[in-house]
PDB file of C-alpha atoms in Angstrom:
ATOM      1  CA  MET E   1       0.341   0.029  -0.488  1.00 40.00           C
ATOM      2  CA  ALA E   2       1.174   3.617  -1.171  1.00 52.00           C
ATOM      3  CA  LEU E   3       2.225   5.539   2.134  1.00 59.00           C
ATOM      4  CA  PRO E   4      -0.466   8.402   2.479  1.00 70.00           C
ATOM      5  CA  PRO E   5       0.938  11.883   1.190  1.00 72.00           C
ATOM      6  CA  PRO E   6       3.010  14.103   4.306  1.00 80.00           C
ATOM      7  CA  ASP E   7       0.771  17.330   6.042  1.00 88.00           C
ATOM      8  CA  PRO E   8       2.675  20.545   6.039  1.00 95.00           C
ATOM      9  CA  LYS E   9       5.870  20.789   8.262  1.00 95.00           C
ATOM     10  CA  PHE E  10       4.221  23.813   9.296  1.00 96.00           C
ATOM     11  CA  ASP E  11       3.138  27.135   7.848  1.00 96.00           C
ATOM     12  CA  LEU E  12       3.336  30.857   7.222  1.00 97.00           C
ATOM     13  CA  ARG E  13       0.653  33.478   7.665  1.00 94.00           C
ATOM     14  CA  GLY E  14      -0.368  36.860   8.192  1.00 91.00           C
ATOM     15  CA  VAL E  15       1.501  38.583   4.164  1.00 95.00           C
ATOM     16  CA  GLY E  16      -2.688  39.165   4.281  1.00 94.00           C
ATOM     17  CA  ALA E  17      -2.274  38.854   0.564  1.00 97.00           C
ATOM     18  CA  GLU E  18      -2.129  36.041  -2.427  1.00 98.00           C
ATOM     19  CA  ILE E  19       1.407  34.335  -2.376  1.00 98.00           C
ATOM     20  CA  ASN E  20       2.761  35.393  -5.987  1.00 98.00           C
ATOM     21  CA  CYS E  21       6.665  34.215  -5.525  1.00 98.00           C
ATOM     22  CA  LEU E  22       9.384  32.491  -3.292  1.00 98.00           C
ATOM     23  CA  GLN E  23      12.767  32.321  -3.341  1.00 97.00           C
ATOM     24  CA  PHE E  24      15.266  30.582  -0.261  1.00 96.00           C
ATOM     25  CA  SER E  25      18.361  31.796   1.103  1.00 93.00           C
ATOM     26  CA  CYS E  26      19.668  28.147   3.387  1.00 92.00           C
ATOM     27  CA  ASN E  27      23.091  27.742   2.475  1.00 86.00           C
ATOM     28  CA  ALA E  28      25.167  30.206   5.220  1.00 80.00           C
ATOM     29  CA  HIS E  29      26.381  28.750   7.517  1.00 76.00           C
ATOM     30  CA  LYS E  30      25.988  29.162  11.127  1.00 76.00           C
ATOM     31  CA  PRO E  31      24.693  31.360  13.597  1.00 80.00           C
ATOM     32  CA  CYS E  32      22.765  32.824  10.551  1.00 86.00           C
ATOM     33  CA  PRO E  33      19.730  31.840   9.922  1.00 91.00           C
ATOM     34  CA  PRO E  34      17.893  30.097   7.417  1.00 94.00           C
ATOM     35  CA  LEU E  35      15.418  32.571   5.506  1.00 95.00           C
ATOM     36  CA  LEU E  36      12.493  32.695   2.995  1.00 97.00           C
ATOM     37  CA  PHE E  37      11.240  35.189   1.119  1.00 97.00           C
ATOM     38  CA  SER E  38       8.290  35.946  -0.804  1.00 98.00           C
ATOM     39  CA  GLY E  39       6.767  38.428  -2.319  1.00 98.00           C
ATOM     40  CA  SER E  40       2.579  39.332  -2.393  1.00 98.00           C
ATOM     41  CA  SER E  41       0.330  41.224  -4.326  1.00 97.00           C
ATOM     42  CA  ILE E  42       0.089  43.675  -2.608  1.00 97.00           C
ATOM     43  CA  GLY E  43       3.956  45.002  -3.709  1.00 96.00           C
ATOM     44  CA  GLU E  44       5.798  44.033  -0.066  1.00 97.00           C
ATOM     45  CA  ILE E  45       8.483  41.236   0.607  1.00 97.00           C
ATOM     46  CA  HIS E  46       8.407  39.314   3.052  1.00 97.00           C
ATOM     47  CA  VAL E  47      11.733  38.228   4.632  1.00 96.00           C
ATOM     48  CA  TRP E  48      11.349  34.768   6.904  1.00 97.00           C
ATOM     49  CA  ASN E  49      12.969  33.311   9.412  1.00 96.00           C
ATOM     50  CA  LEU E  50      12.833  29.770   9.285  1.00 96.00           C
ATOM     51  CA  ASN E  51      14.172  28.917  12.925  1.00 95.00           C
ATOM     52  CA  THR E  52      11.956  31.519  14.687  1.00 96.00           C
ATOM     53  CA  ARG E  53       9.228  31.086  11.415  1.00 96.00           C
ATOM     54  CA  ARG E  54       7.878  34.727  11.571  1.00 96.00           C
ATOM     55  CA  ALA E  55       8.722  37.114   9.188  1.00 96.00           C
ATOM     56  CA  GLU E  56      11.821  39.623  10.432  1.00 93.00           C
ATOM     57  CA  THR E  57      11.728  42.069   7.684  1.00 94.00           C
ATOM     58  CA  VAL E  58       8.937  43.766   5.840  1.00 96.00           C
ATOM     59  CA  LEU E  59      10.447  44.843   2.228  1.00 96.00           C
ATOM     60  CA  ASP E  60       7.867  47.838   0.802  1.00 95.00           C
ATOM     61  CA  GLY E  61       9.749  49.289  -2.909  1.00 91.00           C
ATOM     62  CA  HIS E  62       6.779  48.552  -5.643  1.00 95.00           C
ATOM     63  CA  ASP E  63       4.398  51.030  -4.796  1.00 94.00           C
ATOM     64  CA  GLY E  64       1.713  48.280  -3.661  1.00 95.00           C
ATOM     65  CA  LYS E  65       2.111  47.144  -7.116  1.00 95.00           C
ATOM     66  CA  SER E  66       2.166  42.586  -7.340  1.00 96.00           C
ATOM     67  CA  VAL E  67       5.677  41.468  -7.086  1.00 97.00           C
ATOM     68  CA  PHE E  68       6.152  38.656  -9.170  1.00 95.00           C
ATOM     69  CA  TRP E  69       9.191  37.093  -9.021  1.00 97.00           C
ATOM     70  CA  ILE E  70      12.507  37.358  -6.458  1.00 97.00           C
ATOM     71  CA  HIS E  71      15.764  36.224  -6.735  1.00 95.00           C
ATOM     72  CA  THR E  72      19.250  36.606  -3.925  1.00 91.00           C
ATOM     73  CA  LEU E  73      22.278  37.632  -5.916  1.00 86.00           C
ATOM     74  CA  PRO E  74      25.296  35.767  -4.864  1.00 76.00           C
ATOM     75  CA  SER E  75      25.570  37.644  -1.449  1.00 74.00           C
ATOM     76  CA  ARG E  76      21.800  37.362   0.717  1.00 75.00           C
ATOM     77  CA  ASP E  77      22.778  40.277   1.758  1.00 86.00           C
ATOM     78  CA  ARG E  78      21.611  41.458  -1.762  1.00 91.00           C
ATOM     79  CA  LEU E  79      18.151  40.618  -3.444  1.00 94.00           C
ATOM     80  CA  ILE E  80      16.752  41.280  -6.957  1.00 96.00           C
ATOM     81  CA  SER E  81      12.604  41.586  -7.356  1.00 97.00           C
ATOM     82  CA  GLN E  82      10.578  42.192 -10.369  1.00 97.00           C
ATOM     83  CA  GLY E  83       6.799  43.948  -9.730  1.00 96.00           C
ATOM     84  CA  ARG E  84       3.860  44.863 -11.941  1.00 94.00           C
ATOM     85  CA  ASP E  85       5.010  48.733 -11.505  1.00 94.00           C
ATOM     86  CA  LEU E  86       7.913  47.951 -14.614  1.00 93.00           C
ATOM     87  CA  ARG E  87      10.098  48.094 -12.297  1.00 94.00           C
ATOM     88  CA  ILE E  88      13.374  45.588 -11.081  1.00 95.00           C
ATOM     89  CA  CYS E  89      14.995  46.531  -7.786  1.00 95.00           C
ATOM     90  CA  THR E  90      17.766  45.599  -6.411  1.00 94.00           C
ATOM     91  CA  TRP E  91      17.888  45.819  -2.233  1.00 95.00           C
ATOM     92  CA  ASN E  92      20.985  46.310   0.323  1.00 93.00           C
ATOM     93  CA  LEU E  93      19.803  44.284   2.750  1.00 92.00           C
ATOM     94  CA  ALA E  94      23.253  43.705   5.207  1.00 89.00           C
ATOM     95  CA  GLU E  95      23.601  44.697   8.658  1.00 84.00           C
ATOM     96  CA  GLY E  96      19.332  45.693   8.834  1.00 84.00           C
ATOM     97  CA  ARG E  97      19.200  47.966   6.301  1.00 88.00           C
ATOM     98  CA  ASN E  98      16.540  47.309   3.562  1.00 90.00           C
ATOM     99  CA  ASP E  99      17.208  49.752   0.789  1.00 90.00           C
ATOM    100  CA  VAL E 100      16.702  49.984  -3.317  1.00 93.00           C
ATOM    101  CA  VAL E 101      20.005  50.836  -4.248  1.00 92.00           C
ATOM    102  CA  GLU E 102      19.083  50.257  -8.209  1.00 92.00           C
ATOM    103  CA  SER E 103      15.660  51.072  -9.798  1.00 93.00           C
ATOM    104  CA  ILE E 104      15.484  49.096 -13.939  1.00 91.00           C
ATOM    105  CA  PRO E 105      12.404  49.890 -15.101  1.00 91.00           C
ATOM    106  CA  VAL E 106      10.619  47.451 -17.880  1.00 89.00           C
ATOM    107  CA  ASN E 107       8.511  48.270 -20.621  1.00 82.00           C
ATOM    108  CA  SER E 108       6.512  44.829 -20.652  1.00 79.00           C
ATOM    109  CA  VAL E 109       3.423  44.826 -19.572  1.00 73.00           C
ATOM    110  CA  GLY E 110       3.593  41.070 -18.851  1.00 78.00           C
ATOM    111  CA  PHE E 111       3.114  38.466 -16.465  1.00 85.00           C
ATOM    112  CA  CYS E 112       6.729  37.478 -17.758  1.00 94.00           C
ATOM    113  CA  LYS E 113       9.522  36.513 -15.186  1.00 96.00           C
ATOM    114  CA  CYS E 114      12.751  37.219 -15.118  1.00 96.00           C
ATOM    115  CA  SER E 115      15.150  34.613 -15.252  1.00 97.00           C
ATOM    116  CA  LEU E 116      19.393  35.152 -13.391  1.00 96.00           C
ATOM    117  CA  LEU E 117      22.189  33.205 -13.820  1.00 93.00           C
ATOM    118  CA  SER E 118      24.457  34.000 -11.107  1.00 80.00           C
ATOM    119  CA  THR E 119      28.118  34.219 -13.627  1.00 68.00           C
ATOM    120  CA  GLU E 120      30.996  36.268 -12.331  1.00 65.00           C
ATOM    121  CA  CYS E 121      29.419  39.098 -14.001  1.00 69.00           C
ATOM    122  CA  GLY E 122      25.805  38.426 -13.623  1.00 88.00           C
ATOM    123  CA  LEU E 123      23.147  38.101 -16.306  1.00 95.00           C
ATOM    124  CA  LEU E 124      19.811  38.682 -16.100  1.00 96.00           C
ATOM    125  CA  ALA E 125      16.934  38.013 -18.590  1.00 96.00           C
ATOM    126  CA  VAL E 126      13.913  39.892 -18.914  1.00 95.00           C
ATOM    127  CA  PRO E 127      11.077  40.876 -21.105  1.00 93.00           C
ATOM    128  CA  GLY E 128      11.600  42.481 -23.687  1.00 91.00           C
ATOM    129  CA  THR E 129       9.769  46.647 -25.179  1.00 83.00           C
ATOM    130  CA  GLU E 130       8.179  44.302 -27.681  1.00 81.00           C
ATOM    131  CA  SER E 131       5.741  41.821 -26.021  1.00 79.00           C
ATOM    132  CA  SER E 132       7.825  38.548 -27.626  1.00 90.00           C
ATOM    133  CA  GLN E 133      10.979  39.908 -27.335  1.00 93.00           C
ATOM    134  CA  VAL E 134      13.373  39.070 -24.558  1.00 95.00           C
ATOM    135  CA  GLN E 135      16.735  40.623 -23.343  1.00 96.00           C
ATOM    136  CA  VAL E 136      19.768  39.792 -21.590  1.00 96.00           C
ATOM    137  CA  MET E 137      21.333  41.872 -19.444  1.00 94.00           C
ATOM    138  CA  ASP E 138      24.686  42.397 -17.992  1.00 93.00           C
ATOM    139  CA  ILE E 139      24.022  43.382 -13.355  1.00 90.00           C
ATOM    140  CA  GLY E 140      26.894  45.193 -12.784  1.00 87.00           C
ATOM    141  CA  SER E 141      26.671  47.786 -16.357  1.00 89.00           C
ATOM    142  CA  LYS E 142      22.988  47.727 -16.609  1.00 89.00           C
ATOM    143  CA  GLU E 143      24.087  47.339 -19.963  1.00 93.00           C
ATOM    144  CA  ILE E 144      21.273  45.153 -22.649  1.00 94.00           C
ATOM    145  CA  ILE E 145      23.899  42.474 -23.872  1.00 94.00           C
ATOM    146  CA  SER E 146      21.584  40.364 -26.368  1.00 95.00           C
ATOM    147  CA  SER E 147      18.175  41.044 -27.729  1.00 95.00           C
ATOM    148  CA  MET E 148      16.141  38.697 -29.174  1.00 95.00           C
ATOM    149  CA  THR E 149      13.056  38.988 -31.569  1.00 93.00           C
ATOM    150  CA  PRO E 150      11.798  36.098 -33.130  1.00 91.00           C
ATOM    151  CA  PRO E 151      11.234  36.287 -36.814  1.00 85.00           C
ATOM    152  CA  THR E 152       7.604  36.684 -37.511  1.00 76.00           C
ATOM    153  CA  ASP E 153       7.160  39.139 -34.571  1.00 61.00           C
ATOM    154  CA  GLY E 154       3.423  38.713 -33.534  1.00 68.00           C
ATOM    155  CA  ALA E 155       2.698  35.341 -34.110  1.00 86.00           C
ATOM    156  CA  TRP E 156       4.524  33.318 -31.381  1.00 93.00           C
ATOM    157  CA  GLY E 157       2.360  36.040 -28.712  1.00 92.00           C
ATOM    158  CA  MET E 158       3.834  37.769 -25.542  1.00 93.00           C
ATOM    159  CA  ALA E 159       6.858  35.597 -24.097  1.00 94.00           C
ATOM    160  CA  MET E 160       5.473  34.277 -20.680  1.00 96.00           C
ATOM    161  CA  CYS E 161       7.841  32.718 -19.046  1.00 97.00           C
ATOM    162  CA  MET E 162      11.809  31.580 -19.577  1.00 97.00           C
ATOM    163  CA  LYS E 163      15.208  29.730 -17.949  1.00 97.00           C
ATOM    164  CA  LEU E 164      19.183  31.042 -18.683  1.00 97.00           C
ATOM    165  CA  TRP E 165      21.112  28.369 -18.000  1.00 94.00           C
ATOM    166  CA  GLN E 166      25.266  27.900 -18.870  1.00 92.00           C
ATOM    167  CA  PRO E 167      25.676  24.976 -20.701  1.00 90.00           C
ATOM    168  CA  LYS E 168      29.185  23.173 -19.744  1.00 84.00           C
ATOM    169  CA  SER E 169      29.900  23.265 -23.760  1.00 80.00           C
ATOM    170  CA  GLY E 170      29.895  26.138 -25.347  1.00 76.00           C
ATOM    171  CA  SER E 171      30.884  30.094 -24.622  1.00 80.00           C
ATOM    172  CA  SER E 172      28.266  31.047 -24.621  1.00 91.00           C
ATOM    173  CA  PRO E 173      24.488  31.230 -22.355  1.00 94.00           C
ATOM    174  CA  LEU E 174      21.953  29.832 -24.046  1.00 96.00           C
ATOM    175  CA  LEU E 175      18.267  30.717 -22.979  1.00 97.00           C
ATOM    176  CA  VAL E 176      14.344  29.148 -23.310  1.00 98.00           C
ATOM    177  CA  VAL E 177      11.673  31.368 -23.714  1.00 98.00           C
ATOM    178  CA  GLY E 178       7.974  29.935 -23.042  1.00 97.00           C
ATOM    179  CA  TYR E 179       5.492  31.944 -25.715  1.00 96.00           C
ATOM    180  CA  GLU E 180       1.869  32.463 -25.908  1.00 95.00           C
ATOM    181  CA  ASP E 181       1.512  30.332 -28.665  1.00 95.00           C
ATOM    182  CA  GLY E 182       1.885  27.288 -26.957  1.00 97.00           C
ATOM    183  CA  SER E 183       5.389  26.976 -28.291  1.00 97.00           C
ATOM    184  CA  VAL E 184       9.117  27.346 -26.450  1.00 98.00           C
ATOM    185  CA  ALA E 185      12.577  28.453 -28.136  1.00 97.00           C
ATOM    186  CA  LEU E 186      15.832  27.884 -27.662  1.00 98.00           C
ATOM    187  CA  TRP E 187      17.682  31.150 -28.127  1.00 97.00           C
ATOM    188  CA  ASN E 188      21.782  31.219 -28.601  1.00 96.00           C
ATOM    189  CA  VAL E 189      22.154  34.556 -26.126  1.00 96.00           C
ATOM    190  CA  LEU E 190      25.959  36.017 -26.991  1.00 94.00           C
ATOM    191  CA  GLU E 191      24.711  35.468 -31.185  1.00 95.00           C
ATOM    192  CA  HIS E 192      20.613  36.730 -30.408  1.00 93.00           C
ATOM    193  CA  ARG E 193      20.384  33.336 -32.557  1.00 94.00           C
ATOM    194  CA  LEU E 194      17.449  31.414 -32.796  1.00 96.00           C
ATOM    195  CA  MET E 195      18.353  27.789 -32.295  1.00 96.00           C
ATOM    196  CA  SER E 196      15.753  25.763 -32.115  1.00 96.00           C
ATOM    197  CA  ARG E 197      11.665  25.549 -31.667  1.00 96.00           C
ATOM    198  CA  HIS E 198       9.048  23.471 -30.937  1.00 96.00           C
ATOM    199  CA  ILE E 199       4.828  23.895 -29.982  1.00 96.00           C
ATOM    200  CA  PHE E 200       4.806  21.825 -26.902  1.00 97.00           C
ATOM    201  CA  HIS E 201       1.001  22.991 -26.051  1.00 97.00           C
ATOM    202  CA  LYS E 202      -1.979  24.418 -27.476  1.00 96.00           C
ATOM    203  CA  GLU E 203      -2.389  26.852 -24.711  1.00 97.00           C
ATOM    204  CA  PRO E 204       0.137  29.160 -23.582  1.00 97.00           C
ATOM    205  CA  VAL E 205       3.270  28.076 -21.486  1.00 98.00           C
ATOM    206  CA  MET E 206       2.764  29.573 -18.129  1.00 97.00           C
ATOM    207  CA  CYS E 207       6.296  27.699 -16.509  1.00 98.00           C
ATOM    208  CA  VAL E 208       9.546  26.114 -17.064  1.00 98.00           C
ATOM    209  CA  ASP E 209      12.311  24.746 -16.157  1.00 98.00           C
ATOM    210  CA  PHE E 210      15.501  23.006 -17.275  1.00 97.00           C
ATOM    211  CA  ASP E 211      17.735  20.291 -15.982  1.00 96.00           C
ATOM    212  CA  CYS E 212      21.155  21.648 -17.734  1.00 93.00           C
ATOM    213  CA  ASP E 213      22.940  18.437 -16.486  1.00 93.00           C
ATOM    214  CA  ASN E 214      20.714  16.336 -18.199  1.00 94.00           C
ATOM    215  CA  ALA E 215      19.469  18.522 -21.396  1.00 95.00           C
ATOM    216  CA  ARG E 216      16.134  17.931 -20.281  1.00 97.00           C
ATOM    217  CA  GLY E 217      13.949  20.292 -19.470  1.00 98.00           C
ATOM    218  CA  VAL E 218       9.387  20.749 -18.530  1.00 98.00           C
ATOM    219  CA  SER E 219       6.189  22.917 -19.455  1.00 98.00           C
ATOM    220  CA  GLY E 220       3.667  23.689 -17.798  1.00 98.00           C
ATOM    221  CA  SER E 221       0.280  25.321 -19.272  1.00 97.00           C
ATOM    222  CA  SER E 222      -3.489  26.389 -18.649  1.00 97.00           C
ATOM    223  CA  GLU E 223      -3.877  22.582 -20.026  1.00 96.00           C
ATOM    224  CA  ASN E 224      -4.089  19.365 -17.807  1.00 96.00           C
ATOM    225  CA  ILE E 225      -0.569  18.314 -19.449  1.00 96.00           C
ATOM    226  CA  LEU E 226       3.259  18.455 -17.833  1.00 97.00           C
ATOM    227  CA  ASN E 227       5.323  18.541 -20.963  1.00 97.00           C
ATOM    228  CA  VAL E 228       9.191  17.009 -20.827  1.00 98.00           C
ATOM    229  CA  TRP E 229      11.376  17.460 -23.564  1.00 98.00           C
ATOM    230  CA  SER E 230      14.710  17.719 -24.159  1.00 97.00           C
ATOM    231  CA  ILE E 231      18.086  18.968 -26.208  1.00 95.00           C
ATOM    232  CA  ASP E 232      19.680  17.173 -27.779  1.00 93.00           C
ATOM    233  CA  GLU E 233      23.790  17.870 -28.822  1.00 90.00           C
ATOM    234  CA  GLN E 234      22.271  19.588 -32.291  1.00 91.00           C
ATOM    235  CA  GLN E 235      20.520  21.782 -29.581  1.00 92.00           C
ATOM    236  CA  ASN E 236      16.937  20.936 -31.277  1.00 95.00           C
ATOM    237  CA  PHE E 237      14.047  19.717 -29.337  1.00 97.00           C
ATOM    238  CA  LYS E 238      13.308  16.665 -28.771  1.00 96.00           C
ATOM    239  CA  TYR E 239       9.519  15.410 -26.780  1.00 95.00           C
ATOM    240  CA  CYS E 240      10.254  13.054 -24.600  1.00 96.00           C
ATOM    241  CA  LYS E 241       6.774  13.020 -21.973  1.00 95.00           C
ATOM    242  CA  ALA E 242       3.167  13.966 -21.566  1.00 96.00           C
ATOM    243  CA  GLN E 243       2.466  13.645 -18.002  1.00 96.00           C
ATOM    244  CA  GLU E 244      -1.248  13.534 -18.332  1.00 95.00           C
ATOM    245  CA  LEU E 245      -2.330  15.499 -14.460  1.00 95.00           C
ATOM    246  CA  VAL E 246      -5.980  15.289 -13.053  1.00 93.00           C
ATOM    247  CA  ASN E 247      -7.236  19.268 -13.079  1.00 96.00           C
ATOM    248  CA  PRO E 248      -5.754  21.095 -15.698  1.00 96.00           C
ATOM    249  CA  GLY E 249      -3.678  24.366 -14.472  1.00 97.00           C
ATOM    250  CA  ILE E 250       0.050  24.399 -13.943  1.00 98.00           C
ATOM    251  CA  ALA E 251       1.184  28.366 -12.617  1.00 98.00           C
ATOM    252  CA  ASP E 252       4.257  27.038 -11.677  1.00 98.00           C
ATOM    253  CA  VAL E 253       6.645  23.731 -11.965  1.00 98.00           C
ATOM    254  CA  ARG E 254      10.481  23.622  -9.948  1.00 98.00           C
ATOM    255  CA  ILE E 255      13.071  20.789 -10.476  1.00 97.00           C
ATOM    256  CA  ARG E 256      14.910  19.948  -6.865  1.00 96.00           C
ATOM    257  CA  GLN E 257      18.593  20.781  -6.792  1.00 93.00           C
ATOM    258  CA  ASP E 258      19.552  16.887  -6.895  1.00 93.00           C
ATOM    259  CA  LYS E 259      17.733  16.759 -10.412  1.00 95.00           C
ATOM    260  CA  LYS E 260      15.371  13.585  -8.190  1.00 95.00           C
ATOM    261  CA  ILE E 261      12.098  15.065  -8.043  1.00 96.00           C
ATOM    262  CA  LEU E 262      10.283  18.037  -9.842  1.00 97.00           C
ATOM    263  CA  ALA E 263       7.161  20.277  -7.686  1.00 97.00           C
ATOM    264  CA  THR E 264       4.352  21.536  -9.383  1.00 98.00           C
ATOM    265  CA  ALA E 265       2.062  24.614  -8.145  1.00 98.00           C
ATOM    266  CA  GLY E 266      -1.876  23.463  -9.577  1.00 98.00           C
ATOM    267  CA  TRP E 267      -5.240  25.656  -9.705  1.00 98.00           C
ATOM    268  CA  ASP E 268      -6.862  22.710  -8.120  1.00 97.00           C
ATOM    269  CA  HIS E 269      -4.930  24.393  -5.059  1.00 97.00           C
ATOM    270  CA  ARG E 270      -2.506  20.838  -5.141  1.00 97.00           C
ATOM    271  CA  VAL E 271       1.259  21.223  -5.305  1.00 97.00           C
ATOM    272  CA  ARG E 272       2.387  17.766  -7.061  1.00 97.00           C
ATOM    273  CA  ILE E 273       5.590  15.788  -6.467  1.00 96.00           C
ATOM    274  CA  PHE E 274       7.163  13.612  -9.637  1.00 96.00           C
ATOM    275  CA  GLY E 275      10.008  11.482  -9.909  1.00 95.00           C
ATOM    276  CA  TRP E 276      12.680  13.533 -12.531  1.00 96.00           C
ATOM    277  CA  LYS E 277      14.275  10.414 -14.590  1.00 94.00           C
ATOM    278  CA  LYS E 278      10.913   9.485 -15.361  1.00 95.00           C
ATOM    279  CA  VAL E 279       8.161  11.804 -14.476  1.00 95.00           C
ATOM    280  CA  LYS E 280       6.937   8.729 -12.405  1.00 94.00           C
ATOM    281  CA  PRO E 281       3.535  10.972  -9.972  1.00 94.00           C
ATOM    282  CA  LEU E 282       4.918  10.329  -6.117  1.00 93.00           C
ATOM    283  CA  ALA E 283       2.337  12.608  -3.879  1.00 93.00           C
ATOM    284  CA  VAL E 284      -0.086  14.952  -4.525  1.00 95.00           C
ATOM    285  CA  LEU E 285       0.203  17.668  -1.099  1.00 96.00           C
ATOM    286  CA  GLN E 286      -3.191  18.665  -0.533  1.00 95.00           C
ATOM    287  CA  TYR E 287      -2.915  21.768   2.228  1.00 96.00           C
ATOM    288  CA  HIS E 288      -3.993  24.873   0.091  1.00 97.00           C
ATOM    289  CA  SER E 289      -7.978  26.368   0.058  1.00 97.00           C
ATOM    290  CA  ALA E 290      -7.359  28.270  -3.289  1.00 98.00           C
ATOM    291  CA  THR E 291      -4.837  27.979  -5.843  1.00 98.00           C
ATOM    292  CA  VAL E 292      -0.947  27.239  -5.381  1.00 98.00           C
ATOM    293  CA  HIS E 293       0.857  30.312  -7.005  1.00 98.00           C
ATOM    294  CA  CYS E 294       4.654  29.201  -7.024  1.00 98.00           C
ATOM    295  CA  VAL E 295       6.680  26.222  -5.483  1.00 98.00           C
ATOM    296  CA  SER E 296       9.932  26.724  -4.534  1.00 98.00           C
ATOM    297  CA  PHE E 297      12.751  23.901  -3.078  1.00 97.00           C
ATOM    298  CA  SER E 298      14.849  25.146  -0.160  1.00 95.00           C
ATOM    299  CA  ASP E 299      19.269  25.431  -0.834  1.00 92.00           C
ATOM    300  CA  HIS E 300      20.299  23.929   2.557  1.00 90.00           C
ATOM    301  CA  ILE E 301      23.680  22.381   2.314  1.00 87.00           C
ATOM    302  CA  ILE E 302      22.191  18.888   4.542  1.00 88.00           C
ATOM    303  CA  PRO E 303      20.357  17.541   2.484  1.00 88.00           C
ATOM    304  CA  GLU E 304      18.349  16.155   5.220  1.00 89.00           C
ATOM    305  CA  GLU E 305      17.264  19.996   6.239  1.00 91.00           C
ATOM    306  CA  ARG E 306      15.981  20.263   2.440  1.00 93.00           C
ATOM    307  CA  LEU E 307      12.382  22.200   2.577  1.00 96.00           C
ATOM    308  CA  LEU E 308      10.045  22.283  -0.534  1.00 97.00           C
ATOM    309  CA  ALA E 309       8.095  25.811   0.291  1.00 98.00           C
ATOM    310  CA  ALA E 310       4.189  26.646  -2.026  1.00 98.00           C
ATOM    311  CA  GLY E 311       2.504  30.113  -1.269  1.00 98.00           C
ATOM    312  CA  SER E 312      -0.496  30.515  -2.841  1.00 98.00           C
ATOM    313  CA  LYS E 313      -4.080  32.333  -3.284  1.00 98.00           C
ATOM    314  CA  ASP E 314      -5.402  31.510   0.175  1.00 97.00           C
ATOM    315  CA  LYS E 315      -2.271  34.170   1.651  1.00 97.00           C
ATOM    316  CA  ARG E 316      -0.616  31.328   3.274  1.00 98.00           C
ATOM    317  CA  ILE E 317       3.155  29.649   2.235  1.00 98.00           C
ATOM    318  CA  SER E 318       2.702  25.452   3.401  1.00 98.00           C
ATOM    319  CA  LEU E 319       7.113  23.777   4.255  1.00 98.00           C
ATOM    320  CA  TRP E 320       7.476  20.863   3.159  1.00 97.00           C
ATOM    321  CA  SER E 321      10.027  18.443   4.155  1.00 93.00           C
ATOM    322  CA  ILE E 322       9.724  15.591   1.566  1.00 82.00           C
ATOM    323  CA  TYR E 323      13.274  14.158   1.453  1.00 66.00           C
ATOM    324  CA  SER E 324      12.683  10.713   3.166  1.00 46.00           C
ATOM    325  CA  GLN E 325       9.437  10.827   0.524  1.00 45.00           C
ATOM    326  CA  THR E 326      11.584  10.360  -2.327  1.00 43.00           C
TER     327      THR E 326
END
């Protein structure tokens, strides 16, 4: 008999708004506490101490507009956030500060989240000035080093989601972008060149993640299908598997750092766990009473301490310990 799904280890409440995005920072050595950052629909970023399970700080720099992407820079004292106020903010959190040190305007009015590549200089993929365009910025200089526009601008619709990474071979970073027409495209960043494109979904691509070690990716949409695909040595997409779900709507998907499992955030209020190797369903986590907007795996140094966080429209964040379940 299969084991029943676990209950949350604990939850976090008190935001008073929908939870749109999550980001852990748990790999600092003691006595630094493990942290979880959450972005909300009222423009606030809560900094949660996971030892005390309370918010240490509330950051407010997006004029009350929804924060829908956050990421820590290599130092946990630096945070970058993206909001519906059409700005990307860089925060200085050192020594108790909570200052916006830089604010970068973004001309896109869509919901396409940025993607950060923590290289020596730091690269940030951002939605472009045109709906289907994506750009890559050098964080240090704030210069746009690449602009990538589909050859038939408008036919693909808006850029909806993206993932930037550095392949093991080749000098240029690569960028996977999901579009409104259901297609996923692979771009060579330094050459501004389209490498491959394939229509994996009948509806707009809502989320994407990529395993650069195994050259495999996963994407979700408003359908009840989780699509898994790979990229071959010629940089062409190859279809791998379509995993059917009971209910439609995938808001977010994340592959855990050890490449063993992945999690999806569902419109049906559920978090689903799959084995990444064969995309085998492992568990359905039921706790939230509304759409789950986002999921995130922690970066604890010790594997047994790693957590999964889920943020929901019901204004709650659930924390799950699922290491023993895998």
